[in-house]
Amino acid sequence: MDSCPVVKNILLLDSEGKRVAVKYYSDDWPTNNAKLAFEKLLFAKTMKSNARTEAEITMFDSNIVIYKCVQDLHFYVTGGEDENELILAAVLQGFFDSVSLLLRSNVDKREALENLDLIFLCLDEIVERGMILETDANVIAGKVAVNSMDPSAPLSEQTIGQALATAREHLTRTLFQ
């Protein structure tokens, strides 16, 4: 077993098993067709599950999959068969909670599609090249909110944190000119 836990993929599928947002960090599925087949079979295995309140775990194709369903979305985190289930569950919970924070607790397919950029930024903050970077939803959502803010937006439409970041940016720009 490696000293650093590795995530093979993070999937966000809709109620029909279609992709909303997916990221693969492993070469276990070399082609897009292989990835789509994996998603289809995994969804077929887990679609009748009652993983609405708490995450569930299953073995699938020699992988550990932790998953959770909320309204019309299905969240999945996949790791190797030797990975620690609790760590994978922490990744899943961090992903779900950060998406929930960013979507203001309105976690459904329509809202997810409208904010797809924020969801992909969440994925980038959680895992890079399979290595887990962060699982704390508040930290993830904070980094995503800072990265996604529009510096040209009027100060009245920015949060206090965004306004302070904009002011800091303007100050540093004027000091270094």
Short mmCIF file of N, CA and C in Angstrom, two decimals:
data_model
loop_
_atom_site.label_atom_id
_atom_site.label_comp_id
_atom_site.label_asym_id
_atom_site.label_seq_id
_atom_site.Cartn_x
_atom_site.Cartn_y
_atom_site.Cartn_z
N MET A 1 0.83 -1.18 0.00
CA MET A 1 0.00 0.00 0.00
C MET A 1 0.88 1.25 0.00
N ASP A 2 0.55 2.22 -0.84
CA ASP A 2 1.32 3.46 -0.91
C ASP A 2 1.13 4.27 0.35
N SER A 3 2.10 5.14 0.62
CA SER A 3 1.98 5.98 1.81
C SER A 3 0.98 7.10 1.62
N CYS A 4 0.73 7.48 0.37
CA CYS A 4 -0.21 8.56 0.09
C CYS A 4 -1.46 7.99 -0.59
N PRO A 5 -2.63 8.21 -0.03
CA PRO A 5 -3.85 7.68 -0.67
C PRO A 5 -4.05 8.30 -2.05
N VAL A 6 -4.57 7.49 -2.96
CA VAL A 6 -4.77 7.93 -4.34
C VAL A 6 -6.23 7.76 -4.74
N VAL A 7 -6.77 8.80 -5.36
CA VAL A 7 -8.12 8.76 -5.89
C VAL A 7 -8.01 8.47 -7.38
N LYS A 8 -8.80 7.52 -7.87
CA LYS A 8 -8.77 7.18 -9.30
C LYS A 8 -9.70 8.05 -10.13
N ASN A 9 -10.84 8.40 -9.56
CA ASN A 9 -11.74 9.32 -10.26
C ASN A 9 -12.75 9.90 -9.28
N ILE A 10 -13.33 11.01 -9.69
CA ILE A 10 -14.46 11.62 -8.98
C ILE A 10 -15.52 11.85 -10.05
N LEU A 11 -16.72 11.33 -9.78
CA LEU A 11 -17.80 11.42 -10.75
C LEU A 11 -19.00 12.14 -10.15
N LEU A 12 -19.65 12.93 -10.98
CA LEU A 12 -20.93 13.53 -10.63
C LEU A 12 -21.86 13.22 -11.80
N LEU A 13 -22.81 12.31 -11.55
CA LEU A 13 -23.73 11.86 -12.59
C LEU A 13 -25.15 12.30 -12.26
N ASP A 14 -25.98 12.40 -13.30
CA ASP A 14 -27.37 12.77 -13.07
C ASP A 14 -28.21 11.53 -12.78
N SER A 15 -29.52 11.71 -12.69
CA SER A 15 -30.42 10.63 -12.30
C SER A 15 -30.57 9.56 -13.38
N GLU A 16 -30.02 9.81 -14.57
CA GLU A 16 -30.04 8.82 -15.65
C GLU A 16 -28.66 8.20 -15.88
N GLY A 17 -27.69 8.58 -15.06
CA GLY A 17 -26.34 8.05 -15.19
C GLY A 17 -25.49 8.81 -16.19
N LYS A 18 -25.95 9.95 -16.65
CA LYS A 18 -25.20 10.77 -17.61
C LYS A 18 -24.27 11.70 -16.86
N ARG A 19 -23.17 12.04 -17.51
CA ARG A 19 -22.17 12.91 -16.90
C ARG A 19 -22.68 14.31 -16.64
N VAL A 20 -22.35 14.80 -15.46
CA VAL A 20 -22.50 16.22 -15.16
C VAL A 20 -21.09 16.80 -15.06
N ALA A 21 -20.25 16.20 -14.21
CA ALA A 21 -18.84 16.58 -14.09
C ALA A 21 -18.05 15.34 -13.68
N VAL A 22 -17.00 15.04 -14.41
CA VAL A 22 -16.15 13.89 -14.07
C VAL A 22 -14.69 14.28 -14.22
N LYS A 23 -13.85 13.69 -13.39
CA LYS A 23 -12.40 13.83 -13.49
C LYS A 23 -11.78 12.47 -13.23
N TYR A 24 -10.92 12.03 -14.14
CA TYR A 24 -10.19 10.78 -13.98
C TYR A 24 -8.73 11.10 -13.71
N TYR A 25 -8.15 10.39 -12.73
CA TYR A 25 -6.77 10.61 -12.34
C TYR A 25 -5.93 9.35 -12.55
N SER A 26 -6.52 8.34 -13.16
CA SER A 26 -5.86 7.04 -13.32
C SER A 26 -5.96 6.61 -14.78
N ASP A 27 -5.00 5.81 -15.21
CA ASP A 27 -5.03 5.27 -16.57
C ASP A 27 -5.75 3.93 -16.64
N ASP A 28 -6.51 3.58 -15.60
CA ASP A 28 -7.25 2.32 -15.60
C ASP A 28 -8.30 2.29 -16.70
N TRP A 29 -8.73 3.45 -17.13
CA TRP A 29 -9.73 3.58 -18.20
C TRP A 29 -9.09 4.44 -19.28
N PRO A 30 -8.37 3.81 -20.23
CA PRO A 30 -7.55 4.58 -21.19
C PRO A 30 -8.34 5.35 -22.24
N THR A 31 -9.54 4.91 -22.57
CA THR A 31 -10.29 5.58 -23.62
C THR A 31 -11.57 6.19 -23.06
N ASN A 32 -12.13 7.10 -23.79
CA ASN A 32 -13.39 7.71 -23.37
C ASN A 32 -14.50 6.66 -23.31
N ASN A 33 -14.48 5.70 -24.26
CA ASN A 33 -15.49 4.63 -24.25
C ASN A 33 -15.37 3.77 -22.99
N ALA A 34 -14.14 3.51 -22.54
CA ALA A 34 -13.93 2.73 -21.32
C ALA A 34 -14.47 3.50 -20.11
N LYS A 35 -14.25 4.81 -20.10
CA LYS A 35 -14.75 5.63 -19.00
C LYS A 35 -16.27 5.65 -18.98
N LEU A 36 -16.87 5.82 -20.15
CA LEU A 36 -18.33 5.83 -20.24
C LEU A 36 -18.93 4.49 -19.83
N ALA A 37 -18.28 3.39 -20.23
CA ALA A 37 -18.76 2.06 -19.85
C ALA A 37 -18.68 1.87 -18.34
N PHE A 38 -17.57 2.32 -17.73
CA PHE A 38 -17.42 2.23 -16.28
C PHE A 38 -18.53 3.00 -15.58
N GLU A 39 -18.79 4.24 -16.04
CA GLU A 39 -19.83 5.07 -15.44
C GLU A 39 -21.21 4.42 -15.57
N LYS A 40 -21.47 3.86 -16.73
CA LYS A 40 -22.79 3.23 -16.97
C LYS A 40 -22.99 2.03 -16.07
N LEU A 41 -21.98 1.16 -15.98
CA LEU A 41 -22.09 -0.03 -15.14
C LEU A 41 -22.15 0.33 -13.66
N LEU A 42 -21.35 1.31 -13.25
CA LEU A 42 -21.36 1.74 -11.85
C LEU A 42 -22.72 2.32 -11.49
N PHE A 43 -23.28 3.14 -12.36
CA PHE A 43 -24.59 3.73 -12.08
C PHE A 43 -25.66 2.65 -12.01
N ALA A 44 -25.59 1.67 -12.92
CA ALA A 44 -26.57 0.58 -12.91
C ALA A 44 -26.51 -0.19 -11.60
N LYS A 45 -25.29 -0.35 -11.05
CA LYS A 45 -25.14 -1.09 -9.80
C LYS A 45 -25.65 -0.29 -8.60
N THR A 46 -25.51 1.03 -8.64
CA THR A 46 -25.80 1.83 -7.45
C THR A 46 -27.09 2.63 -7.52
N MET A 47 -27.78 2.62 -8.64
CA MET A 47 -28.95 3.50 -8.80
C MET A 47 -30.11 3.18 -7.86
N LYS A 48 -30.24 1.95 -7.43
CA LYS A 48 -31.34 1.58 -6.54
C LYS A 48 -30.95 1.65 -5.08
N SER A 49 -29.78 2.19 -4.83
CA SER A 49 -29.28 2.29 -3.46
C SER A 49 -30.04 3.35 -2.68
N ASN A 50 -29.96 3.24 -1.39
CA ASN A 50 -30.60 4.20 -0.50
C ASN A 50 -29.54 5.09 0.14
N ALA A 51 -28.56 5.54 -0.65
CA ALA A 51 -27.45 6.35 -0.13
C ALA A 51 -27.81 7.83 -0.13
N ARG A 52 -28.96 8.15 0.41
CA ARG A 52 -29.42 9.55 0.38
C ARG A 52 -28.95 10.34 1.60
N THR A 53 -28.90 9.72 2.75
CA THR A 53 -28.51 10.46 3.95
C THR A 53 -27.03 10.30 4.26
N GLU A 54 -26.50 9.11 4.06
CA GLU A 54 -25.09 8.86 4.33
C GLU A 54 -24.46 8.17 3.14
N ALA A 55 -23.16 8.33 3.01
CA ALA A 55 -22.44 7.69 1.91
C ALA A 55 -22.42 6.18 2.10
N GLU A 56 -22.41 5.47 1.00
CA GLU A 56 -22.30 4.02 1.02
C GLU A 56 -21.03 3.61 0.29
N ILE A 57 -20.63 2.37 0.51
CA ILE A 57 -19.41 1.85 -0.06
C ILE A 57 -19.72 0.56 -0.82
N THR A 58 -19.02 0.38 -1.93
CA THR A 58 -19.16 -0.87 -2.67
C THR A 58 -17.83 -1.19 -3.35
N MET A 59 -17.64 -2.48 -3.64
CA MET A 59 -16.50 -2.91 -4.46
C MET A 59 -17.01 -3.05 -5.88
N PHE A 60 -16.28 -2.48 -6.82
CA PHE A 60 -16.69 -2.53 -8.22
C PHE A 60 -15.46 -2.59 -9.09
N ASP A 61 -15.33 -3.63 -9.89
CA ASP A 61 -14.16 -3.81 -10.78
C ASP A 61 -12.84 -3.66 -10.03
N SER A 62 -12.70 -4.31 -8.90
CA SER A 62 -11.50 -4.25 -8.07
C SER A 62 -11.18 -2.84 -7.59
N ASN A 63 -12.19 -2.03 -7.43
CA ASN A 63 -12.04 -0.68 -6.90
C ASN A 63 -13.02 -0.48 -5.75
N ILE A 64 -12.64 0.39 -4.84
CA ILE A 64 -13.55 0.80 -3.78
C ILE A 64 -14.25 2.06 -4.27
N VAL A 65 -15.57 2.06 -4.22
CA VAL A 65 -16.34 3.23 -4.64
C VAL A 65 -17.20 3.68 -3.46
N ILE A 66 -17.05 4.95 -3.10
CA ILE A 66 -17.87 5.58 -2.08
C ILE A 66 -18.82 6.50 -2.83
N TYR A 67 -20.10 6.43 -2.50
CA TYR A 67 -21.07 7.23 -3.26
C TYR A 67 -22.20 7.74 -2.39
N LYS A 68 -22.84 8.78 -2.91
CA LYS A 68 -23.95 9.42 -2.21
C LYS A 68 -24.87 10.02 -3.26
N CYS A 69 -26.18 9.92 -3.02
CA CYS A 69 -27.17 10.46 -3.96
C CYS A 69 -27.92 11.60 -3.28
N VAL A 70 -28.07 12.70 -3.99
CA VAL A 70 -28.81 13.85 -3.47
C VAL A 70 -29.69 14.37 -4.60
N GLN A 71 -30.98 14.37 -4.36
CA GLN A 71 -31.98 14.76 -5.35
C GLN A 71 -31.72 14.02 -6.66
N ASP A 72 -31.36 14.72 -7.73
CA ASP A 72 -31.14 14.05 -9.01
C ASP A 72 -29.66 13.97 -9.37
N LEU A 73 -28.78 14.02 -8.37
CA LEU A 73 -27.34 13.91 -8.60
C LEU A 73 -26.75 12.75 -7.80
N HIS A 74 -25.76 12.10 -8.39
CA HIS A 74 -25.06 10.98 -7.76
C HIS A 74 -23.57 11.34 -7.71
N PHE A 75 -23.01 11.39 -6.50
CA PHE A 75 -21.61 11.73 -6.27
C PHE A 75 -20.84 10.43 -6.03
N TYR A 76 -19.70 10.25 -6.72
CA TYR A 76 -18.88 9.05 -6.57
C TYR A 76 -17.40 9.43 -6.40
N VAL A 77 -16.70 8.67 -5.55
CA VAL A 77 -15.24 8.75 -5.44
C VAL A 77 -14.73 7.33 -5.52
N THR A 78 -13.77 7.09 -6.42
CA THR A 78 -13.23 5.75 -6.63
C THR A 78 -11.76 5.71 -6.24
N GLY A 79 -11.38 4.65 -5.52
CA GLY A 79 -9.99 4.41 -5.17
C GLY A 79 -9.65 2.95 -5.40
N GLY A 80 -8.39 2.62 -5.32
CA GLY A 80 -7.96 1.24 -5.49
C GLY A 80 -8.47 0.35 -4.37
N GLU A 81 -8.39 -0.96 -4.58
CA GLU A 81 -8.94 -1.89 -3.59
C GLU A 81 -8.19 -1.85 -2.26
N ASP A 82 -6.99 -1.29 -2.24
CA ASP A 82 -6.20 -1.20 -1.00
C ASP A 82 -6.32 0.15 -0.30
N GLU A 83 -7.11 1.05 -0.86
CA GLU A 83 -7.22 2.39 -0.26
C GLU A 83 -8.07 2.36 1.00
N ASN A 84 -7.86 3.35 1.83
CA ASN A 84 -8.61 3.49 3.07
C ASN A 84 -9.98 4.09 2.77
N GLU A 85 -11.02 3.37 3.14
CA GLU A 85 -12.39 3.80 2.84
C GLU A 85 -12.74 5.11 3.55
N LEU A 86 -12.21 5.30 4.74
CA LEU A 86 -12.51 6.53 5.49
C LEU A 86 -11.92 7.76 4.81
N ILE A 87 -10.75 7.62 4.22
CA ILE A 87 -10.15 8.74 3.51
C ILE A 87 -10.95 9.05 2.24
N LEU A 88 -11.35 8.01 1.52
CA LEU A 88 -12.18 8.22 0.32
C LEU A 88 -13.52 8.84 0.70
N ALA A 89 -14.08 8.42 1.84
CA ALA A 89 -15.34 9.00 2.30
C ALA A 89 -15.16 10.47 2.66
N ALA A 90 -14.00 10.83 3.21
CA ALA A 90 -13.72 12.24 3.53
C ALA A 90 -13.63 13.07 2.26
N VAL A 91 -13.05 12.50 1.20
CA VAL A 91 -12.99 13.19 -0.09
C VAL A 91 -14.40 13.41 -0.63
N LEU A 92 -15.21 12.37 -0.59
CA LEU A 92 -16.59 12.47 -1.07
C LEU A 92 -17.36 13.53 -0.27
N GLN A 93 -17.24 13.49 1.05
CA GLN A 93 -17.96 14.45 1.88
C GLN A 93 -17.47 15.87 1.63
N GLY A 94 -16.17 16.04 1.46
CA GLY A 94 -15.62 17.36 1.15
C GLY A 94 -16.13 17.89 -0.18
N PHE A 95 -16.21 17.00 -1.17
CA PHE A 95 -16.73 17.39 -2.49
C PHE A 95 -18.20 17.78 -2.38
N PHE A 96 -18.98 16.91 -1.76
CA PHE A 96 -20.42 17.19 -1.64
C PHE A 96 -20.68 18.47 -0.85
N ASP A 97 -20.02 18.62 0.30
CA ASP A 97 -20.26 19.78 1.15
C ASP A 97 -19.81 21.08 0.48
N SER A 98 -18.69 21.05 -0.23
CA SER A 98 -18.23 22.28 -0.91
C SER A 98 -19.17 22.65 -2.05
N VAL A 99 -19.66 21.66 -2.79
CA VAL A 99 -20.65 21.94 -3.85
C VAL A 99 -21.92 22.50 -3.23
N SER A 100 -22.34 21.92 -2.11
CA SER A 100 -23.54 22.38 -1.42
C SER A 100 -23.38 23.83 -0.94
N LEU A 101 -22.21 24.16 -0.41
CA LEU A 101 -21.96 25.54 0.03
C LEU A 101 -22.00 26.51 -1.16
N LEU A 102 -21.34 26.13 -2.24
CA LEU A 102 -21.27 27.02 -3.41
C LEU A 102 -22.61 27.16 -4.12
N LEU A 103 -23.43 26.11 -4.06
CA LEU A 103 -24.75 26.18 -4.70
C LEU A 103 -25.82 26.62 -3.70
N ARG A 104 -25.39 27.07 -2.55
CA ARG A 104 -26.29 27.55 -1.49
C ARG A 104 -27.35 26.52 -1.12
N SER A 105 -26.89 25.30 -0.90
CA SER A 105 -27.72 24.15 -0.49
C SER A 105 -28.79 23.76 -1.51
N ASN A 106 -28.74 24.31 -2.70
CA ASN A 106 -29.68 23.94 -3.77
C ASN A 106 -28.96 22.98 -4.72
N VAL A 107 -28.71 21.75 -4.24
CA VAL A 107 -27.93 20.78 -5.00
C VAL A 107 -28.85 19.97 -5.89
N ASP A 108 -28.96 20.38 -7.14
CA ASP A 108 -29.70 19.62 -8.14
C ASP A 108 -29.03 19.80 -9.50
N LYS A 109 -29.48 19.03 -10.48
CA LYS A 109 -28.81 19.01 -11.78
C LYS A 109 -28.81 20.38 -12.45
N ARG A 110 -29.94 21.05 -12.44
CA ARG A 110 -30.03 22.35 -13.12
C ARG A 110 -29.05 23.35 -12.52
N GLU A 111 -29.03 23.42 -11.21
CA GLU A 111 -28.13 24.35 -10.52
C GLU A 111 -26.67 23.94 -10.75
N ALA A 112 -26.40 22.63 -10.75
CA ALA A 112 -25.03 22.15 -10.99
C ALA A 112 -24.56 22.52 -12.40
N LEU A 113 -25.42 22.36 -13.38
CA LEU A 113 -25.04 22.70 -14.76
C LEU A 113 -24.82 24.20 -14.92
N GLU A 114 -25.61 25.01 -14.22
CA GLU A 114 -25.43 26.46 -14.30
C GLU A 114 -24.14 26.91 -13.62
N ASN A 115 -23.63 26.11 -12.70
CA ASN A 115 -22.40 26.46 -11.96
C ASN A 115 -21.31 25.42 -12.17
N LEU A 116 -21.25 24.88 -13.37
CA LEU A 116 -20.28 23.82 -13.66
C LEU A 116 -18.84 24.27 -13.45
N ASP A 117 -18.55 25.53 -13.73
CA ASP A 117 -17.20 26.04 -13.51
C ASP A 117 -16.79 25.93 -12.06
N LEU A 118 -17.72 26.22 -11.14
CA LEU A 118 -17.41 26.12 -9.71
C LEU A 118 -17.18 24.67 -9.30
N ILE A 119 -17.95 23.76 -9.88
CA ILE A 119 -17.79 22.34 -9.55
C ILE A 119 -16.43 21.84 -10.00
N PHE A 120 -16.01 22.22 -11.22
CA PHE A 120 -14.69 21.79 -11.69
C PHE A 120 -13.57 22.44 -10.87
N LEU A 121 -13.76 23.67 -10.43
CA LEU A 121 -12.77 24.28 -9.54
C LEU A 121 -12.69 23.53 -8.21
N CYS A 122 -13.84 23.08 -7.72
CA CYS A 122 -13.85 22.25 -6.50
C CYS A 122 -13.01 20.99 -6.70
N LEU A 123 -13.25 20.31 -7.82
CA LEU A 123 -12.49 19.09 -8.11
C LEU A 123 -11.00 19.37 -8.15
N ASP A 124 -10.61 20.51 -8.75
CA ASP A 124 -9.20 20.87 -8.83
C ASP A 124 -8.60 21.18 -7.46
N GLU A 125 -9.41 21.72 -6.55
CA GLU A 125 -8.92 22.02 -5.21
C GLU A 125 -8.84 20.78 -4.33
N ILE A 126 -9.64 19.77 -4.62
CA ILE A 126 -9.69 18.56 -3.79
C ILE A 126 -8.59 17.58 -4.16
N VAL A 127 -8.45 17.30 -5.44
CA VAL A 127 -7.50 16.26 -5.90
C VAL A 127 -6.73 16.78 -7.11
N GLU A 128 -5.43 16.49 -7.10
CA GLU A 128 -4.61 16.78 -8.27
C GLU A 128 -3.77 15.56 -8.59
N ARG A 129 -3.91 15.08 -9.81
CA ARG A 129 -3.19 13.88 -10.27
C ARG A 129 -3.40 12.69 -9.34
N GLY A 130 -4.56 12.62 -8.74
CA GLY A 130 -4.90 11.50 -7.86
C GLY A 130 -4.56 11.72 -6.40
N MET A 131 -3.73 12.71 -6.12
CA MET A 131 -3.33 12.98 -4.74
C MET A 131 -4.33 13.93 -4.09
N ILE A 132 -4.73 13.60 -2.87
CA ILE A 132 -5.72 14.39 -2.15
C ILE A 132 -5.04 15.63 -1.58
N LEU A 133 -5.58 16.80 -1.94
CA LEU A 133 -5.03 18.06 -1.45
C LEU A 133 -5.80 18.62 -0.27
N GLU A 134 -7.14 18.51 -0.32
CA GLU A 134 -7.98 19.13 0.70
C GLU A 134 -9.30 18.39 0.80
N THR A 135 -9.83 18.28 2.02
CA THR A 135 -11.16 17.68 2.21
C THR A 135 -12.09 18.57 3.02
N ASP A 136 -11.59 19.68 3.53
CA ASP A 136 -12.42 20.60 4.32
C ASP A 136 -13.25 21.46 3.37
N ALA A 137 -14.57 21.30 3.42
CA ALA A 137 -15.47 21.98 2.49
C ALA A 137 -15.37 23.49 2.58
N ASN A 138 -15.19 24.04 3.78
CA ASN A 138 -15.09 25.49 3.93
C ASN A 138 -13.85 26.04 3.24
N VAL A 139 -12.74 25.33 3.37
CA VAL A 139 -11.50 25.75 2.71
C VAL A 139 -11.65 25.66 1.19
N ILE A 140 -12.22 24.54 0.72
CA ILE A 140 -12.40 24.33 -0.72
C ILE A 140 -13.31 25.41 -1.30
N ALA A 141 -14.46 25.62 -0.67
CA ALA A 141 -15.41 26.62 -1.16
C ALA A 141 -14.80 28.02 -1.11
N GLY A 142 -14.02 28.30 -0.08
CA GLY A 142 -13.36 29.61 0.02
C GLY A 142 -12.38 29.84 -1.11
N LYS A 143 -11.56 28.83 -1.41
CA LYS A 143 -10.60 28.96 -2.50
C LYS A 143 -11.30 29.10 -3.85
N VAL A 144 -12.37 28.34 -4.03
CA VAL A 144 -13.12 28.41 -5.29
C VAL A 144 -13.77 29.77 -5.44
N ALA A 145 -14.33 30.29 -4.35
CA ALA A 145 -15.00 31.60 -4.41
C ALA A 145 -14.00 32.70 -4.75
N VAL A 146 -12.79 32.64 -4.18
CA VAL A 146 -11.77 33.63 -4.47
C VAL A 146 -11.31 33.51 -5.93
N ASN A 147 -11.12 32.27 -6.40
CA ASN A 147 -10.65 32.06 -7.78
C ASN A 147 -11.70 32.44 -8.81
N SER A 148 -12.97 32.35 -8.46
CA SER A 148 -14.02 32.57 -9.45
C SER A 148 -14.60 33.97 -9.43
N MET A 149 -14.13 34.81 -8.50
CA MET A 149 -14.74 36.14 -8.44
C MET A 149 -14.29 36.98 -9.62
N ASP A 150 -15.15 37.88 -10.02
CA ASP A 150 -14.90 38.77 -11.14
C ASP A 150 -14.35 40.08 -10.57
N PRO A 151 -13.05 40.37 -10.78
CA PRO A 151 -12.49 41.59 -10.19
C PRO A 151 -13.10 42.86 -10.76
N SER A 152 -13.75 42.78 -11.90
CA SER A 152 -14.34 43.98 -12.50
C SER A 152 -15.76 44.25 -11.97
N ALA A 153 -16.29 43.34 -11.15
CA ALA A 153 -17.63 43.54 -10.60
C ALA A 153 -17.60 44.72 -9.63
N PRO A 154 -18.68 45.49 -9.57
CA PRO A 154 -18.72 46.61 -8.63
C PRO A 154 -18.60 46.12 -7.20
N LEU A 155 -17.99 46.94 -6.34
CA LEU A 155 -17.79 46.53 -4.95
C LEU A 155 -19.10 46.23 -4.25
N SER A 156 -20.18 46.87 -4.65
CA SER A 156 -21.47 46.63 -3.99
C SER A 156 -22.00 45.22 -4.24
N GLU A 157 -21.51 44.55 -5.30
CA GLU A 157 -21.97 43.20 -5.62
C GLU A 157 -21.01 42.13 -5.12
N GLN A 158 -19.94 42.52 -4.45
CA GLN A 158 -18.96 41.57 -3.95
C GLN A 158 -19.19 41.33 -2.46
N THR A 159 -18.80 40.14 -2.01
CA THR A 159 -18.84 39.88 -0.58
C THR A 159 -17.70 40.64 0.09
N ILE A 160 -17.70 40.69 1.40
CA ILE A 160 -16.64 41.42 2.10
C ILE A 160 -15.28 40.83 1.77
N GLY A 161 -15.19 39.51 1.78
CA GLY A 161 -13.92 38.86 1.45
C GLY A 161 -13.47 39.17 0.04
N GLN A 162 -14.39 39.16 -0.90
CA GLN A 162 -14.05 39.48 -2.29
C GLN A 162 -13.64 40.93 -2.41
N ALA A 163 -14.34 41.82 -1.71
CA ALA A 163 -14.00 43.25 -1.76
C ALA A 163 -12.61 43.49 -1.17
N LEU A 164 -12.28 42.81 -0.06
CA LEU A 164 -10.94 42.95 0.53
C LEU A 164 -9.87 42.41 -0.42
N ALA A 165 -10.15 41.29 -1.08
CA ALA A 165 -9.19 40.74 -2.04
C ALA A 165 -8.99 41.70 -3.21
N THR A 166 -10.07 42.32 -3.68
CA THR A 166 -9.97 43.28 -4.78
C THR A 166 -9.16 44.50 -4.34
N ALA A 167 -9.43 44.99 -3.13
CA ALA A 167 -8.70 46.14 -2.61
C ALA A 167 -7.22 45.81 -2.45
N ARG A 168 -6.91 44.62 -1.94
CA ARG A 168 -5.52 44.18 -1.79
C ARG A 168 -4.83 44.12 -3.14
N GLU A 169 -5.54 43.60 -4.13
CA GLU A 169 -4.98 43.49 -5.48
C GLU A 169 -4.69 44.87 -6.06
N HIS A 170 -5.62 45.81 -5.90
CA HIS A 170 -5.42 47.17 -6.39
C HIS A 170 -4.25 47.85 -5.68
N LEU A 171 -4.15 47.63 -4.36
CA LEU A 171 -3.08 48.22 -3.58
C LEU A 171 -1.72 47.70 -4.03
N THR A 172 -1.59 46.39 -4.18
CA THR A 172 -0.32 45.82 -4.62
C THR A 172 0.03 46.27 -6.04
N ARG A 173 -0.97 46.42 -6.88
CA ARG A 173 -0.73 46.88 -8.25
C ARG A 173 -0.18 48.32 -8.24
N THR A 174 -0.77 49.18 -7.40
CA THR A 174 -0.32 50.57 -7.36
C THR A 174 1.04 50.69 -6.68
N LEU A 175 1.35 49.85 -5.71
CA LEU A 175 2.66 49.89 -5.04
C LEU A 175 3.78 49.45 -5.97
N PHE A 176 3.52 48.53 -6.85
CA PHE A 176 4.58 48.00 -7.70
C PHE A 176 4.68 48.70 -9.06
N GLN A 177 3.93 49.80 -9.23
CA GLN A 177 4.03 50.54 -10.49
C GLN A 177 5.08 51.58 -10.43
#
